[in-house]
CSV table of C-alpha atoms in Angstrom, one decimal:
chain,number,residue,atom,x,y,z
A,882,MET,CA,0.0,0.0,0.0
A,883,ASP,CA,1.5,3.4,-1.1
A,884,ASN,CA,-0.8,5.9,0.6
A,885,LEU,CA,-1.3,6.2,4.3
A,886,ILE,CA,-3.5,8.8,6.2
A,887,ILE,CA,-2.6,9.4,9.8
A,888,THR,CA,-4.2,11.7,12.4
A,889,VAL,CA,-1.6,13.8,14.3
A,890,GLY,CA,-1.6,14.6,17.9
A,891,THR,CA,0.9,16.5,20.1
A,892,SER,CA,2.7,13.5,21.9
A,893,LEU,CA,6.0,14.4,20.3
A,894,ILE,CA,5.8,17.9,21.6
A,895,GLU,CA,4.5,16.8,25.0
A,896,ASN,CA,7.5,14.4,25.4
A,897,TYR,CA,9.9,17.3,24.5
A,898,ILE,CA,8.3,19.6,27.0
A,899,ALA,CA,8.5,16.9,29.7
A,900,HIS,CA,12.3,16.8,29.2
A,901,ASN,CA,13.0,20.4,28.3
A,902,ASP,CA,10.7,22.6,30.4
A,903,LYS,CA,13.1,25.6,30.3
A,904,LYS,CA,13.7,25.6,26.5
A,905,ASP,CA,11.6,27.4,23.8
A,906,ILE,CA,9.1,25.1,22.1
A,907,THR,CA,10.3,25.5,18.4
A,908,LYS,CA,10.5,23.1,15.5
A,909,GLU,CA,14.3,23.4,15.5
A,910,ASN,CA,14.7,22.8,19.3
A,911,ILE,CA,12.4,19.8,19.2
A,912,LEU,CA,14.2,18.2,16.2
A,913,ASN,CA,17.6,18.9,17.8
A,914,TYR,CA,16.4,17.2,21.1
A,915,TYR,CA,15.5,14.0,19.3
A,916,GLU,CA,18.8,14.2,17.3
A,917,THR,CA,21.0,14.6,20.4
A,918,GLU,CA,19.1,11.8,22.2
A,919,ARG,CA,20.5,9.4,19.5
A,920,ILE,CA,17.5,7.1,19.8
A,921,GLU,CA,18.3,4.4,17.2
A,922,ASP,CA,15.1,2.4,17.3
A,923,LEU,CA,12.3,4.4,15.5
A,924,ARG,CA,9.8,2.3,17.4
A,925,ASP,CA,11.0,3.7,20.7
A,926,LYS,CA,8.0,5.1,22.6
A,927,ARG,CA,9.7,8.4,23.2
A,928,PHE,CA,9.1,9.3,19.6
A,929,GLY,CA,5.3,9.2,20.0
A,930,THR,CA,2.7,7.0,18.5
A,931,GLU,CA,2.7,8.7,15.0
A,932,ILE,CA,6.3,7.8,14.3
A,933,VAL,CA,6.1,4.4,16.0
A,934,SER,CA,3.0,3.3,14.2
A,935,VAL,CA,4.2,4.4,10.7
A,936,GLU,CA,7.5,2.7,11.2
A,937,ASN,CA,5.6,-0.4,12.4
A,938,LEU,CA,3.5,-0.5,9.3
A,939,ARG,CA,6.6,0.1,7.1
A,940,GLU,CA,8.6,-2.6,8.9
A,941,LYS,CA,5.7,-5.1,8.3
A,942,GLY,CA,5.6,-4.3,4.6
A,943,ILE,CA,2.1,-3.0,4.9
A,944,PHE,CA,3.0,0.6,4.0
A,945,SER,CA,5.6,1.2,1.2
A,946,GLY,CA,6.5,4.7,2.6
A,947,LYS,CA,5.7,6.3,-0.7
A,948,ARG,CA,3.1,8.9,0.3
A,949,LEU,CA,2.0,10.0,3.8
A,950,TYR,CA,-1.0,12.2,4.4
A,951,MET,CA,-0.9,13.9,7.8
A,952,ILE,CA,-4.0,15.3,9.3
A,953,ASN,CA,-3.3,17.9,12.1
A,954,HIS,CA,-5.3,20.5,13.9
A,955,ASP,CA,-5.2,24.1,12.7
A,956,THR,CA,-3.9,25.3,16.1
A,957,VAL,CA,-0.5,26.5,17.1
A,958,ASN,CA,0.6,23.2,18.7
A,959,GLY,CA,-1.3,21.2,16.0
A,960,LYS,CA,0.6,22.9,13.2
A,961,LEU,CA,3.9,22.7,15.1
A,962,ALA,CA,3.4,18.9,15.6
A,963,GLY,CA,2.7,18.5,11.9
A,964,GLU,CA,5.8,20.5,10.9
A,965,VAL,CA,8.1,18.6,13.2
A,966,LEU,CA,6.8,15.2,12.1
A,967,GLU,CA,7.0,16.2,8.4
A,968,GLU,CA,10.6,17.1,8.6
A,969,PHE,CA,11.4,14.1,10.8
A,970,PHE,CA,9.8,11.6,8.4
A,971,ILE,CA,11.6,13.0,5.4
A,972,LYS,CA,15.0,13.4,7.1
A,973,LYS,CA,15.0,9.9,8.5
A,974,GLY,CA,13.9,8.5,5.1
A,975,ILE,CA,10.8,6.9,6.6
A,976,VAL,CA,8.6,8.2,3.8
A,977,GLU,CA,9.3,9.7,0.4
A,978,LYS,CA,6.6,12.4,0.4
A,979,VAL,CA,4.5,14.1,3.1
A,980,ILE,CA,1.2,15.9,2.3
A,981,ARG,CA,0.1,17.8,5.4
A,982,LYS,CA,-3.5,18.9,5.9
A,983,SER,CA,-4.5,21.3,8.6
A,984,ILE,CA,-8.1,21.0,9.7
A,985,SER,CA,-9.8,24.2,10.9
A,986,LYS,CA,-12.2,24.4,13.9
A,987,VAL,CA,-10.8,21.3,15.5
A,988,ASP,CA,-10.0,22.8,18.9
A,989,LYS,CA,-11.2,21.3,22.2
A,990,ARG,CA,-11.4,24.8,23.7
A,991,HIS,CA,-14.3,25.5,21.4
A,992,PRO,CA,-16.5,22.4,21.6
A,993,VAL,CA,-19.5,23.7,19.7
A,994,GLU,CA,-17.4,24.7,16.7
A,995,PHE,CA,-15.5,21.4,17.0
A,996,ARG,CA,-18.7,19.4,16.8
A,997,THR,CA,-20.6,21.4,14.2
A,998,GLU,CA,-17.8,22.6,11.9
A,999,GLY,CA,-14.5,20.9,12.7
A,1000,LEU,CA,-15.7,17.3,12.3
A,1001,LYS,CA,-17.3,18.2,9.0
A,1002,ASN,CA,-14.0,19.7,7.8
A,1003,LEU,CA,-12.3,16.5,8.9
A,1004,VAL,CA,-14.6,14.0,7.1
A,1005,GLU,CA,-14.5,16.1,4.0
A,1006,GLU,CA,-10.7,16.1,3.9
A,1007,ILE,CA,-10.6,12.3,4.4
A,1008,GLY,CA,-13.1,11.8,1.6
A,1009,ASN,CA,-11.2,14.1,-0.7
A,1010,ILE,CA,-7.9,12.3,-0.1
A,1011,VAL,CA,-9.5,8.9,-0.8
A,1012,ASP,CA,-11.1,10.3,-4.0
A,1013,GLN,CA,-7.7,11.7,-5.0
A,1014,VAL,CA,-6.0,8.3,-4.6
A,1015,ALA,CA,-8.9,6.7,-6.5
A,1016,ASN,CA,-8.0,3.2,-5.4
A,1017,LYS,CA,-9.4,2.1,-2.1
A,1018,TYR,CA,-7.0,-0.8,-2.0
A,1019,ASN,CA,-4.0,1.5,-2.2
A,1020,VAL,CA,-4.9,3.7,0.8
A,1021,ALA,CA,-5.5,3.2,4.5
A,1022,VAL,CA,-5.9,5.3,7.6
A,1023,CYS,CA,-3.9,5.1,10.8
A,1024,THR,CA,-5.7,6.7,13.8
A,1025,VAL,CA,-3.1,7.2,16.4
A,1026,GLY,CA,-3.0,10.9,17.2
A,1027,GLY,CA,-5.5,13.6,18.0
A,1028,TYR,CA,-8.7,13.8,20.1
A,1029,THR,CA,-10.8,10.7,20.7
A,1030,ALA,CA,-13.7,12.2,18.6
A,1031,GLU,CA,-11.3,12.5,15.7
A,1032,ILE,CA,-10.1,9.0,16.0
A,1033,PHE,CA,-13.6,7.7,16.1
A,1034,MET,CA,-14.8,9.8,13.2
A,1035,VAL,CA,-11.8,8.8,10.9
A,1036,SER,CA,-12.3,5.1,11.8
A,1037,LEU,CA,-16.0,5.4,10.9
A,1038,MET,CA,-15.1,7.1,7.6
A,1039,ALA,CA,-12.7,4.2,6.8
A,1040,GLN,CA,-15.7,1.8,7.2
A,1041,ILE,CA,-17.9,4.0,5.0
A,1042,LEU,CA,-15.2,4.4,2.3
A,1043,GLY,CA,-14.3,0.7,2.4
A,1044,ILE,CA,-10.7,1.1,3.3
A,1045,LYS,CA,-8.5,-0.5,6.0
A,1046,SER,CA,-7.7,1.2,9.2
A,1047,TYR,CA,-5.0,0.7,11.8
A,1048,PHE,CA,-4.8,1.7,15.4
A,1049,MET,CA,-2.1,1.4,18.0
A,1050,PHE,CA,-2.8,1.3,21.8
A,1051,ARG,CA,-0.1,3.0,23.8
A,1052,GLU,CA,0.6,-0.2,25.7
A,1053,PHE,CA,1.0,-2.3,22.5
A,1054,GLU,CA,4.1,-2.9,20.4
A,1055,ASP,CA,2.2,-3.5,17.1
A,1056,VAL,CA,-0.6,-1.8,15.2
A,1057,THR,CA,-4.0,-3.5,15.1
A,1058,GLU,CA,-5.7,-3.8,11.7
A,1059,ILE,CA,-9.4,-3.2,11.3
A,1060,GLN,CA,-10.9,-4.6,8.1
A,1061,PRO,CA,-13.7,-2.6,6.5
A,1062,MET,CA,-17.2,-4.2,6.5
A,1063,PRO,CA,-19.0,-4.7,3.1
A,1064,ILE,CA,-21.3,-1.7,3.6
A,1065,LYS,CA,-22.4,1.2,1.5
A,1066,LEU,CA,-24.5,4.3,1.9
A,1067,ASP,CA,-28.2,3.8,1.4
A,1068,TYR,CA,-29.2,6.1,-1.4
A,1069,ASN,CA,-32.9,5.1,-1.2
A,1070,TYR,CA,-33.1,6.5,2.3
A,1071,TYR,CA,-32.2,9.9,0.9
A,1072,LEU,CA,-34.9,9.7,-1.8
A,1073,GLU,CA,-37.5,8.6,0.7
A,1074,ASN,CA,-36.7,11.6,3.0
A,1075,LYS,CA,-35.6,14.1,0.3
A,1076,GLU,CA,-37.9,16.8,1.6
A,1077,PHE,CA,-36.3,16.7,5.1
A,1078,PHE,CA,-32.8,16.7,3.8
A,1079,ASN,CA,-33.5,19.7,1.5
A,1080,LYS,CA,-34.8,21.6,4.5
A,1081,ILE,CA,-31.9,20.8,6.8
A,1082,ALA,CA,-29.1,21.3,4.2
A,1083,THR,CA,-28.9,25.1,4.7
A,1084,ALA,CA,-25.9,27.3,5.3
A,1085,THR,CA,-27.3,28.3,8.6
A,1086,PRO,CA,-28.9,26.2,11.3
A,1087,ILE,CA,-32.7,25.7,11.1
A,1088,GLU,CA,-35.2,25.9,14.0
A,1089,LYS,CA,-36.0,22.4,15.2
A,1090,GLU,CA,-39.7,23.0,15.3
A,1091,LEU,CA,-39.7,23.5,11.5
A,1092,VAL,CA,-38.8,19.9,10.9
A,1093,GLU,CA,-40.2,18.3,14.1
A,1094,ASP,CA,-42.9,16.4,12.2
A,1095,TYR,CA,-40.2,14.6,10.1
A,1096,LEU,CA,-38.2,13.6,13.1
A,1097,LYS,CA,-41.3,12.2,14.9
A,1098,GLN,CA,-42.3,10.1,11.8
A,1099,GLU,CA,-38.7,8.9,11.2
A,1100,ILE,CA,-36.6,8.7,14.4
A,1101,GLU,CA,-33.5,7.7,12.4
A,1102,LEU,CA,-33.3,11.2,10.8
A,1103,SER,CA,-32.1,12.5,14.1
A,1104,TYR,CA,-28.8,10.6,13.6
A,1105,PHE,CA,-28.0,13.0,10.7
A,1106,VAL,CA,-28.3,16.3,12.7
A,1107,GLU,CA,-26.7,18.1,15.7
A,1108,GLU,CA,-28.7,20.3,18.1
A,1109,ILE,CA,-27.5,23.9,18.9
A,1110,LYS,CA,-29.1,25.9,21.8
A,1111,LYS,CA,-29.2,29.6,21.2
A,1112,ASP,CA,-31.4,32.4,22.8
A,1113,GLY,CA,-33.7,29.8,24.3
A,1114,LYS,CA,-34.4,28.1,21.0
A,1115,THR,CA,-33.2,24.8,19.6
A,1116,TYR,CA,-31.6,24.7,16.2
A,1117,LEU,CA,-30.5,21.9,14.0
A,1118,THR,CA,-27.6,21.6,11.6
A,1119,LEU,CA,-26.2,18.6,9.7
A,1120,SER,CA,-23.9,16.4,11.8
A,1121,ALA,CA,-20.5,15.5,10.4
A,1122,ILE,CA,-21.7,12.2,9.1
A,1123,GLY,CA,-25.0,13.7,7.9
A,1124,TYR,CA,-23.0,16.3,6.0
A,1125,TYR,CA,-20.8,13.6,4.3
A,1126,TYR,CA,-23.8,11.4,3.6
A,1127,LEU,CA,-25.7,14.2,1.9
A,1128,LYS,CA,-22.7,15.4,0.0
A,1129,THR,CA,-22.1,11.8,-1.3
A,1130,VAL,CA,-25.6,11.0,-2.4
A,1131,LYS,CA,-25.8,14.4,-4.2
A,1132,ASN,CA,-22.4,14.1,-5.9
A,1133,SER,CA,-22.7,14.0,-9.7
A,1134,ASN,CA,-19.2,15.1,-10.5
A,1135,ASN,CA,-18.5,12.0,-12.6
A,1136,LEU,CA,-21.1,12.7,-15.3
A,1137,PRO,CA,-20.1,11.4,-18.8
A,1138,ARG,CA,-18.5,13.9,-21.1
A,1139,ARG,CA,-19.9,12.3,-24.2
A,1140,THR,CA,-23.5,13.0,-25.3
A,1141,SER,CA,-26.1,11.1,-27.4
A,1142,ASN,CA,-26.1,11.6,-31.2
A,1143,ILE,CA,-29.5,9.9,-31.6
A,1144,ASN,CA,-32.5,12.0,-32.7
A,1145,ILE,CA,-35.1,12.6,-30.0
A,1146,SER,CA,-37.8,11.1,-32.2
A,1147,ASP,CA,-35.8,7.8,-32.4
A,1148,LYS,CA,-35.0,7.4,-28.8
A,1149,GLU,CA,-38.1,5.5,-27.5
A,1150,ILE,CA,-38.3,1.7,-28.2
A,1151,PRO,CA,-42.1,1.0,-28.5
A,1152,SER,CA,-43.7,-1.3,-26.0
A,1153,SER,CA,-46.2,-3.9,-27.4
A,1154,THR,CA,-47.9,-4.5,-24.1
A,1155,ILE,CA,-48.2,-1.1,-22.4
A,1156,THR,CA,-50.5,1.2,-24.3
A,1157,ALA,CA,-52.5,3.2,-21.7
A,1158,ARG,CA,-50.1,5.9,-20.4
A,1159,PRO,CA,-51.0,8.5,-17.8
A,1160,PRO,CA,-49.9,12.2,-18.2
A,1161,GLU,CA,-47.1,11.7,-15.6
A,1162,LEU,CA,-45.5,9.0,-17.6
A,1163,GLU,CA,-45.8,10.9,-20.9
A,1164,GLU,CA,-44.2,13.9,-19.4
A,1165,MET,CA,-41.3,11.9,-17.9
A,1166,ILE,CA,-40.7,10.2,-21.3
A,1167,LYS,CA,-40.6,13.6,-23.0
A,1168,MET,CA,-38.0,14.8,-20.5
A,1169,LEU,CA,-35.8,11.7,-20.7
A,1170,LYS,CA,-35.8,11.8,-24.5
A,1171,ALA,CA,-34.7,15.4,-24.5
A,1172,SER,CA,-31.7,14.5,-22.2
A,1173,PRO,CA,-28.3,14.5,-24.0
A,1174,TYR,CA,-27.3,11.5,-21.8
A,1175,VAL,CA,-30.1,9.2,-23.0
A,1176,ASN,CA,-29.6,7.0,-26.1
A,1177,LYS,CA,-32.8,4.8,-25.8
A,1178,LEU,CA,-35.6,4.1,-23.4
A,1179,LYS,CA,-38.4,1.7,-23.1
A,1180,VAL,CA,-41.4,1.3,-20.8
A,1181,VAL,CA,-41.0,-2.3,-19.7
A,1182,PHE,CA,-43.4,-2.8,-16.7
A,1183,TYR,CA,-46.7,-1.6,-15.4
A,1184,ASN,CA,-48.5,-2.7,-12.3
A,1185,PRO,CA,-51.8,-0.9,-11.3
A,1186,ASN,CA,-51.5,-2.3,-7.8
A,1187,ARG,CA,-47.9,-1.2,-7.2
A,1188,ARG,CA,-48.1,1.8,-4.8
A,1189,LEU,CA,-44.6,3.2,-4.8
A,1190,LYS,CA,-43.6,5.3,-1.8
A,1191,VAL,CA,-41.5,7.5,-4.1
A,1192,SER,CA,-40.3,7.6,-7.7
A,1193,LYS,CA,-36.6,6.8,-8.1
A,1194,PHE,CA,-33.9,6.2,-10.7
A,1195,PHE,CA,-31.7,3.3,-9.8
A,1196,ILE,CA,-28.9,1.1,-11.2
A,1197,LEU,CA,-30.0,-2.3,-12.4
A,1198,ASP,CA,-28.0,-5.4,-11.3
A,1199,SER,CA,-26.3,-6.4,-14.5
A,1200,ASP,CA,-23.2,-8.1,-15.7
A,1201,ASP,CA,-22.6,-5.2,-18.0
A,1202,PHE,CA,-23.6,-1.6,-17.9
A,1203,GLU,CA,-25.0,-1.1,-21.3
A,1204,SER,CA,-28.5,-0.6,-20.0
A,1205,ALA,CA,-27.9,-0.2,-16.2
A,1206,LEU,CA,-30.2,2.6,-15.4
A,1207,ALA,CA,-33.9,2.3,-14.7
A,1208,LEU,CA,-36.8,4.4,-13.3
A,1209,GLU,CA,-39.6,3.3,-11.1
A,1210,LEU,CA,-42.3,5.9,-11.6
A,1211,LYS,CA,-45.1,6.6,-9.2
A,1212,THR,CA,-48.3,7.7,-11.0
A,1213,SER,CA,-52.0,8.1,-10.2
A,1214,VAL,CA,-52.8,4.7,-11.9
A,1215,GLY,CA,-49.9,2.6,-10.4
A,1216,GLY,CA,-46.3,2.0,-10.9
A,1217,PHE,CA,-44.3,2.0,-14.2
A,1218,ARG,CA,-40.7,1.0,-14.9
A,1219,ILE,CA,-38.6,2.5,-17.7
A,1220,ASP,CA,-35.3,1.0,-18.7
A,1221,ILE,CA,-32.8,3.7,-19.9
A,1222,TYR,CA,-29.9,3.1,-22.2
A,1223,THR,CA,-27.4,5.9,-21.6
A,1224,VAL,CA,-24.1,7.2,-22.9
A,1225,ALA,CA,-22.4,6.0,-19.6
A,1226,SER,CA,-19.7,3.3,-19.9
A,1227,THR,CA,-18.4,3.0,-16.3
A,1228,LEU,CA,-20.1,2.3,-12.9
A,1229,LYS,CA,-19.0,5.8,-11.7
A,1230,GLU,CA,-20.7,7.4,-14.7
A,1231,HIS,CA,-23.9,5.4,-14.1
A,1232,GLU,CA,-23.9,6.4,-10.4
A,1233,ALA,CA,-23.4,10.1,-11.3
A,1234,LEU,CA,-26.2,9.8,-13.9
A,1235,MET,CA,-28.5,8.2,-11.3
A,1236,ILE,CA,-27.9,11.1,-8.9
A,1237,TYR,CA,-28.3,13.6,-11.7
A,1238,PHE,CA,-31.7,12.2,-12.8
A,1239,ASN,CA,-33.0,11.9,-9.3
A,1240,GLU,CA,-32.0,15.5,-8.4
A,1241,ASN,CA,-33.2,17.1,-11.7
A,1242,PHE,CA,-36.1,15.0,-13.0
A,1243,LEU,CA,-38.1,14.1,-9.8
């Protein structure tokens, strides 16, 4: 594995302070202290868990040392710890390249900002790094430094993103590997509660009473929000995981660049069995035929007794992706299904199209 993400705490600085209480706390002084100590074993606990754990992973052949992403706090000590570790890792030849990311609003002295903003910044950065690597089998996280909430959140992100994570207890000599479970975000849950998510996804917190009915009907929606008390009122904002969930299910960045060259009048494949078509179906077919991403479509199913909760575009289970998109359409006379042949050629493009259609056609 060539890419490792580690959370950075301040153990290296704290150890320096414990042995140098009368010296200035600067990057140069800290590095000089560890140099003059002449500690040969990079797994010596005096180095702190960040260095010990990375060396442990490298020694075991788990991490190649090619690229290390360091996540530190955007505070004085957080930045200093990141700067010290970056220079140490490079000078000692432990890693080839360090990319340091400072996360703002992650300060235990400001707990509300930490909870409502800092953790959102953290999960967004982790998601961005994994997207940048673009191969979940070539990246992992190592949660050894930072606050407990950070370690928990990054470990949870590893499960959501399907990547391995490693952890080292202070008392242990080796890192512990945590395999990701085969889970993925439930896109249908967003579609079924789209109205709620659209109300809560605002730049400023929303009064709780405005969405109280949604929370009473669907208790699990409370897992996606954080409460903020202000001026005697209760406000809600997306939690860190709620923010990441909504960003992911609405992300259509991978839309195909190519478009259809088929005339609109030639896009529909006639159905020999379905002749009675309600206005809602006719309007949807008209919209789909006008889309530059649609090559062909066909109404393949009708059930007058199928009472759909919501209409939704989804990806068909298929060995190939030639016709992987479909639409279940809720109408006044029952449920219809339309199979849609698109210009997409990869799973990512189909996922992006599914999101695009759900956001813009329903």
